[in-house]
Amino acid sequence: MELVVNSPDSQQIFNQLINLSAETHGWSHQPYDYKFYSENFDGYWLVAVVDKEKDASSNFVAGGCLARWDDANGPPLFSIGLFYTNEKYRGQGHGKPIFQRMMDIVGDGNCVLTAGALLEHSGAFSIIPIISIILILIMIIPAVDMSQKYADVFGFTEMPSYWHMEAEVKPGKVKIPELSGEYCTKNWKDVDETLLDAYDLTICPRDRKKLMRTWFEQDQVYTRVAFDNTNQKIVGYCTIRVVNLNRLCAAPFYAENEEVATRLLADVIRDIPDFEKFKNLIFWYPAINKNMESLINRFVGADGYSIKVDFRVQFTKKLLESRDDVVYSVACSTHQFV
């Protein structure tokens, strides 16, 4: 076994990582994500353990990714994502040196990660309040929660009080609801970029201009921006992209209210060829967004979706606040916190 950092075979290692994690945990990525992450963050490290006796296309043992995101107005933010061990090698201690190597790079910097959990309910049980789901998770099945381990061992102690949920909607059951005439949407390419950048700064306190623009330009990515018809102000935007295992992922999706969210989601869905043939449409949203399940119910019935508690955002030094009440899906669960 060998620990490697930014190996010449990093793309092949990354491909194995996302394929294995998709098969076992449903993580949603594309092979081109490695190019996006490595070229658009200010520093990027793919740290992995590989089996030297196997071919480079099938030698992945364990690994994870570390990104550094610089900011002209403050210190850099590090983020850890895709921390995963091949099922065949679990319980053998391969993950700890990988995580430790990444934390050695982080040093005294602020670092964020998402720590996962597993608890699911179908749309048929949607009357159960989200807070009840979270309390059940904490009180009854804490063993599946990695959040406390990351806090205790590596210092990821700064976190919001709520978890992020994952909703999976079945595209084949989606019906476009009646839409409000208060709002309209435009393709992001037809929107003044300075206005869109200014709106994004109301959601996320860090300047994401370079990251978001490149994200929109990737293959099979569909983005629309919502406007208030009265004053032509931007009131949200939504990106849906094709990911592995014939799925779609809303990443990101921000809207000032449920009516805006409904208009955005409907219009982006119309832009996606053969939308109904995809297996799932995935949303990752903060539990404090009380409108999310109501939004989903506008498009599908109780048999058309499921929801589970998915992850918690954790920082080592400082919790970076965001307007999570208007977040209907975060930018990504790998290297973003909103």
Coordinates of C-alpha atoms in Angstrom, one line a residue:
M1 CA 0.0 0.0 0.0
E2 CA 1.2 3.5 -0.7
L3 CA 0.0 7.0 0.4
V4 CA 0.0 9.4 -2.6
V5 CA -0.7 13.1 -2.8
N6 CA -1.6 14.6 -6.2
S7 CA -0.4 11.5 -8.1
P8 CA 0.1 11.6 -11.8
D9 CA -2.8 9.1 -11.8
S10 CA -5.1 11.4 -9.9
Q11 CA -7.8 11.4 -12.5
Q12 CA -8.0 7.6 -12.5
I13 CA -7.9 7.6 -8.6
F14 CA -10.7 10.2 -8.6
N15 CA -12.8 8.2 -11.1
Q16 CA -12.6 5.1 -8.9
L17 CA -13.5 7.1 -5.8
I18 CA -16.6 8.7 -7.2
N19 CA -17.8 5.4 -8.8
L20 CA -17.3 3.4 -5.7
S21 CA -18.9 6.0 -3.4
A22 CA -21.9 6.3 -5.8
E23 CA -22.5 2.6 -5.8
T24 CA -22.4 2.2 -2.0
H25 CA -23.5 5.7 -0.7
G26 CA -25.2 7.4 -3.7
W27 CA -22.7 10.3 -3.8
S28 CA -23.3 12.4 -6.9
H29 CA -20.4 13.4 -9.1
Q30 CA -19.0 13.4 -12.6
P31 CA -15.4 12.5 -13.7
Y32 CA -14.9 16.2 -14.9
D33 CA -15.4 17.3 -11.3
Y34 CA -11.7 16.6 -10.6
K35 CA -10.7 19.1 -13.3
F36 CA -13.1 21.7 -12.0
Y37 CA -11.9 21.4 -8.4
S38 CA -8.2 21.2 -9.2
E39 CA -8.3 24.2 -11.6
N40 CA -10.7 26.5 -9.8
F41 CA -9.7 26.3 -6.2
D42 CA -6.5 28.1 -5.1
G43 CA -5.0 24.8 -3.9
Y44 CA -6.2 21.3 -4.3
W45 CA -4.9 17.9 -3.0
L46 CA -6.1 14.4 -3.8
V47 CA -4.8 12.3 -1.0
A48 CA -5.2 8.5 -1.4
V49 CA -3.9 5.1 -0.4
V50 CA -3.5 2.8 -3.4
D51 CA -2.5 -0.8 -3.8
K52 CA 0.7 -0.8 -5.7
E53 CA 0.3 -4.4 -6.9
K54 CA -2.9 -3.5 -8.8
D55 CA -3.6 -1.7 -12.1
A56 CA -4.0 2.0 -11.9
S57 CA -7.6 1.7 -13.0
S58 CA -8.6 -0.5 -10.0
N59 CA -6.1 0.2 -7.2
F60 CA -8.1 2.6 -5.0
V61 CA -8.0 1.7 -1.3
A62 CA -9.1 5.0 0.4
G63 CA -8.9 8.7 -0.3
G64 CA -10.2 12.2 0.1
C65 CA -9.9 15.7 -1.4
L66 CA -8.7 18.9 0.2
A67 CA -9.4 22.3 -1.3
R68 CA -8.1 25.8 -0.4
W69 CA -10.3 28.7 -1.2
D70 CA -8.6 32.1 -0.9
D71 CA -10.5 35.4 -0.2
A72 CA -9.2 38.9 -0.7
N73 CA -11.2 40.1 2.3
G74 CA -10.2 37.4 4.8
P75 CA -8.2 34.2 5.5
P76 CA -8.4 31.2 3.3
L77 CA -11.0 28.5 3.9
F78 CA -10.0 24.8 3.5
S79 CA -12.6 22.1 2.8
I80 CA -12.4 18.4 3.0
G81 CA -14.6 16.3 0.7
L82 CA -15.1 12.8 -0.8
F83 CA -13.4 11.1 2.2
Y84 CA -14.1 7.5 1.5
T85 CA -12.7 4.0 1.9
N86 CA -13.3 1.1 -0.5
E87 CA -15.6 -1.4 1.3
K88 CA -13.0 -4.2 0.8
Y89 CA -10.4 -2.3 2.9
R90 CA -12.5 -0.9 5.7
G91 CA -11.5 -1.5 9.3
Q92 CA -7.8 -1.7 8.4
G93 CA -6.8 1.8 9.4
H94 CA -6.3 3.3 5.9
G95 CA -8.5 6.4 6.5
K96 CA -6.7 7.9 9.4
P97 CA -3.3 8.7 7.7
I98 CA -5.2 10.3 4.8
F99 CA -7.2 12.6 7.0
Q100 CA -4.1 13.4 9.1
R101 CA -2.1 14.3 6.0
M102 CA -4.9 16.7 4.9
M103 CA -5.1 18.3 8.4
D104 CA -1.3 18.7 8.4
I105 CA -1.8 20.9 5.2
V106 CA -4.6 22.8 6.8
G107 CA -2.5 23.6 9.9
D108 CA -4.1 26.5 11.9
G109 CA -6.4 27.4 9.0
N110 CA -10.2 27.3 9.1
C111 CA -11.5 24.1 7.5
V112 CA -15.0 22.9 6.7
L113 CA -16.4 19.4 6.0
T114 CA -19.7 17.6 5.8
A115 CA -20.3 14.7 8.1
G116 CA -23.0 12.2 7.1
A117 CA -25.8 10.3 8.7
L118 CA -28.4 7.8 7.6
L119 CA -32.1 8.1 8.3
E120 CA -34.8 8.0 5.7
H121 CA -38.6 8.5 5.5
S122 CA -40.8 8.3 2.4
G123 CA -43.1 11.0 1.2
A124 CA -46.0 9.1 2.8
F125 CA -44.6 10.0 6.2
S126 CA -43.9 13.7 5.4
I127 CA -46.1 14.8 8.2
I128 CA -43.3 13.9 10.6
P129 CA -41.6 17.2 11.5
I130 CA -38.0 17.5 10.4
I131 CA -36.9 18.4 13.9
S132 CA -38.4 15.1 15.1
I133 CA -36.3 13.2 12.6
I134 CA -33.2 14.9 13.8
L135 CA -34.0 14.1 17.5
I136 CA -34.7 10.5 16.6
L137 CA -31.3 10.3 14.9
I138 CA -29.4 11.8 17.8
M139 CA -31.1 9.8 20.5
I140 CA -31.6 6.4 19.0
I141 CA -29.0 5.8 16.3
P142 CA -25.9 7.9 17.1
A143 CA -23.6 5.2 15.8
V144 CA -24.2 6.2 12.2
D145 CA -23.3 9.8 13.0
M146 CA -19.7 10.7 12.2
S147 CA -20.2 14.3 13.2
Q148 CA -19.1 13.9 16.8
K149 CA -16.0 11.9 15.8
Y150 CA -14.8 14.6 13.5
A151 CA -15.4 17.2 16.3
D152 CA -13.7 15.2 19.0
V153 CA -10.7 13.9 17.0
F154 CA -9.9 16.6 14.5
G155 CA -11.5 19.8 16.1
F156 CA -14.5 20.3 13.7
T157 CA -16.5 21.7 16.6
E158 CA -18.1 24.9 15.0
M159 CA -21.4 24.0 13.4
P160 CA -25.0 25.2 13.0
S161 CA -27.6 23.6 15.2
Y162 CA -29.4 21.9 12.3
W163 CA -28.5 19.1 9.8
H164 CA -28.9 19.1 6.0
M165 CA -31.5 16.9 4.5
E166 CA -31.4 15.0 1.2
A167 CA -34.5 14.8 -0.9
E168 CA -34.8 12.5 -3.9
V169 CA -37.6 13.1 -6.3
K170 CA -38.6 10.7 -9.1
P171 CA -38.7 12.7 -12.3
G172 CA -41.1 10.3 -14.0
K173 CA -43.8 11.3 -11.4
V174 CA -43.2 15.1 -11.7
K175 CA -46.0 17.3 -13.0
I176 CA -45.5 21.1 -13.4
P177 CA -47.8 23.0 -11.1
E178 CA -49.6 26.3 -11.7
L179 CA -47.0 29.1 -11.6
S180 CA -47.2 32.6 -10.3
G181 CA -47.1 35.5 -12.8
E182 CA -45.1 37.6 -10.3
Y183 CA -41.8 36.1 -11.4
C184 CA -40.0 35.1 -14.6
T185 CA -36.7 33.4 -15.3
K186 CA -33.8 33.8 -17.8
N187 CA -31.0 31.6 -18.9
W188 CA -27.9 32.6 -16.8
K189 CA -26.1 33.6 -20.0
D190 CA -28.6 36.3 -20.6
V191 CA -28.1 37.9 -17.2
D192 CA -25.8 40.7 -16.3
E193 CA -23.0 38.9 -14.5
T194 CA -22.4 41.7 -12.0
L195 CA -26.0 41.5 -10.9
L196 CA -25.8 37.8 -10.5
D197 CA -22.5 38.0 -8.6
A198 CA -24.0 40.6 -6.3
Y199 CA -27.0 38.4 -5.6
D200 CA -24.8 35.4 -4.8
L201 CA -23.0 37.5 -2.2
T202 CA -26.3 37.9 -0.3
I203 CA -26.4 34.1 0.0
C204 CA -22.7 33.2 0.6
P205 CA -20.3 35.6 2.3
R206 CA -17.4 34.6 0.2
D207 CA -16.9 35.7 -3.5
R208 CA -17.7 32.7 -5.7
K209 CA -17.7 34.5 -9.0
K210 CA -15.0 32.3 -10.6
L211 CA -16.3 29.1 -9.1
M212 CA -19.9 29.6 -10.0
R213 CA -19.4 30.8 -13.6
T214 CA -17.1 27.8 -14.4
W215 CA -19.7 25.5 -12.7
F216 CA -22.5 26.8 -15.0
E217 CA -20.4 26.2 -18.1
Q218 CA -19.8 22.5 -17.6
D219 CA -21.4 19.8 -19.7
Q220 CA -25.1 18.9 -19.1
V221 CA -25.6 21.7 -16.6
Y222 CA -28.8 23.8 -16.7
T223 CA -29.0 27.2 -14.9
R224 CA -31.8 29.8 -14.8
V225 CA -32.1 33.1 -12.8
A226 CA -35.4 34.4 -11.4
F227 CA -36.5 38.0 -11.5
D228 CA -39.3 39.9 -9.8
N229 CA -41.5 41.2 -12.6
T230 CA -42.3 44.3 -10.7
N231 CA -38.8 45.7 -10.1
Q232 CA -36.7 43.3 -12.2
K233 CA -34.6 42.4 -9.2
I234 CA -32.9 39.0 -9.0
V235 CA -34.7 36.8 -6.5
G236 CA -33.0 33.4 -6.9
Y237 CA -31.2 31.1 -9.2
C238 CA -31.2 27.3 -9.8
T239 CA -28.7 24.9 -11.4
I240 CA -29.5 21.3 -12.1
R241 CA -26.8 19.1 -13.6
V242 CA -26.6 15.5 -14.8
V243 CA -24.5 13.3 -12.4
N244 CA -23.5 9.6 -12.3
L245 CA -26.0 6.6 -12.2
N246 CA -28.5 8.4 -14.5
R247 CA -29.4 11.0 -11.9
L248 CA -29.9 14.8 -11.6
C249 CA -28.7 17.1 -8.9
A250 CA -29.9 20.6 -8.0
A251 CA -26.7 22.3 -7.1
P252 CA -27.2 25.1 -6.2
F253 CA -30.8 26.2 -5.8
Y254 CA -31.6 29.5 -4.0
A255 CA -34.9 31.3 -3.9
E256 CA -36.3 34.2 -1.8
N257 CA -39.6 32.4 -1.3
E258 CA -41.5 29.3 -2.3
E259 CA -43.2 30.9 -5.3
V260 CA -39.8 31.9 -6.7
A261 CA -38.6 28.4 -6.1
T262 CA -41.6 26.9 -7.9
R263 CA -41.1 29.1 -10.9
L264 CA -37.3 28.3 -11.0
L265 CA -37.6 24.6 -10.6
A266 CA -40.4 24.3 -13.3
D267 CA -38.4 26.4 -15.8
V268 CA -35.1 24.5 -15.3
I269 CA -36.9 21.2 -15.6
R270 CA -38.3 22.3 -18.9
D271 CA -34.8 22.9 -20.2
I272 CA -33.6 19.4 -19.5
P273 CA -34.0 16.9 -22.4
D274 CA -35.8 13.7 -21.4
F275 CA -36.1 14.9 -17.8
E276 CA -38.6 12.1 -17.0
K277 CA -36.1 9.4 -17.9
F278 CA -33.7 10.1 -15.1
K279 CA -33.8 8.0 -12.0
N280 CA -33.7 10.7 -9.3
L281 CA -33.5 14.5 -8.9
I282 CA -31.5 15.2 -5.7
F283 CA -31.7 18.2 -3.4
W284 CA -29.5 18.9 -0.3
Y285 CA -31.1 21.5 1.9
P286 CA -30.8 22.8 5.4
A287 CA -33.5 21.5 7.8
I288 CA -34.4 25.1 8.8
N289 CA -35.9 25.6 5.3
K290 CA -39.5 25.0 6.2
N291 CA -40.7 25.4 2.6
M292 CA -38.7 22.6 0.9
E293 CA -41.1 19.8 1.5
S294 CA -44.0 22.0 0.6
L295 CA -42.3 22.8 -2.7
I296 CA -41.7 19.2 -3.5
N297 CA -45.4 18.4 -2.8
R298 CA -46.3 20.9 -5.5
F299 CA -44.5 18.7 -8.1
V300 CA -45.1 15.1 -6.9
G301 CA -47.3 13.2 -4.6
A302 CA -46.3 11.3 -1.5
D303 CA -45.1 8.3 -3.6
G304 CA -42.8 10.5 -5.7
Y305 CA -40.1 11.4 -3.3
S306 CA -38.1 10.4 -0.2
I307 CA -36.2 12.4 2.4
K308 CA -33.3 11.5 4.7
V309 CA -31.0 13.3 7.1
D310 CA -27.8 13.5 5.2
F311 CA -25.0 15.7 6.6
R312 CA -23.9 18.4 9.0
V313 CA -21.6 21.3 8.1
Q314 CA -18.7 21.6 10.5
F315 CA -15.8 24.1 10.8
T316 CA -12.6 23.9 12.8
K317 CA -12.2 27.6 13.7
K318 CA -15.1 29.8 12.7
L319 CA -18.6 29.0 11.6
L320 CA -19.3 31.0 8.4
E321 CA -22.9 32.2 8.4
S322 CA -25.1 32.0 5.3
R323 CA -28.8 32.7 4.5
D324 CA -29.8 29.0 4.9
D325 CA -33.5 29.8 5.1
V326 CA -33.5 30.6 1.3
V327 CA -31.4 27.6 0.3
Y328 CA -33.3 24.9 -1.5
S329 CA -30.1 23.0 -2.4
V330 CA -26.5 23.7 -1.6
A331 CA -23.9 24.3 -4.3
C332 CA -22.3 20.9 -3.6
S333 CA -21.7 18.6 -0.6
T334 CA -18.0 18.3 -1.4
H335 CA -16.3 21.7 -1.1
Q336 CA -19.1 24.2 -0.4
F337 CA -20.9 25.0 2.8
V338 CA -24.0 26.8 1.3

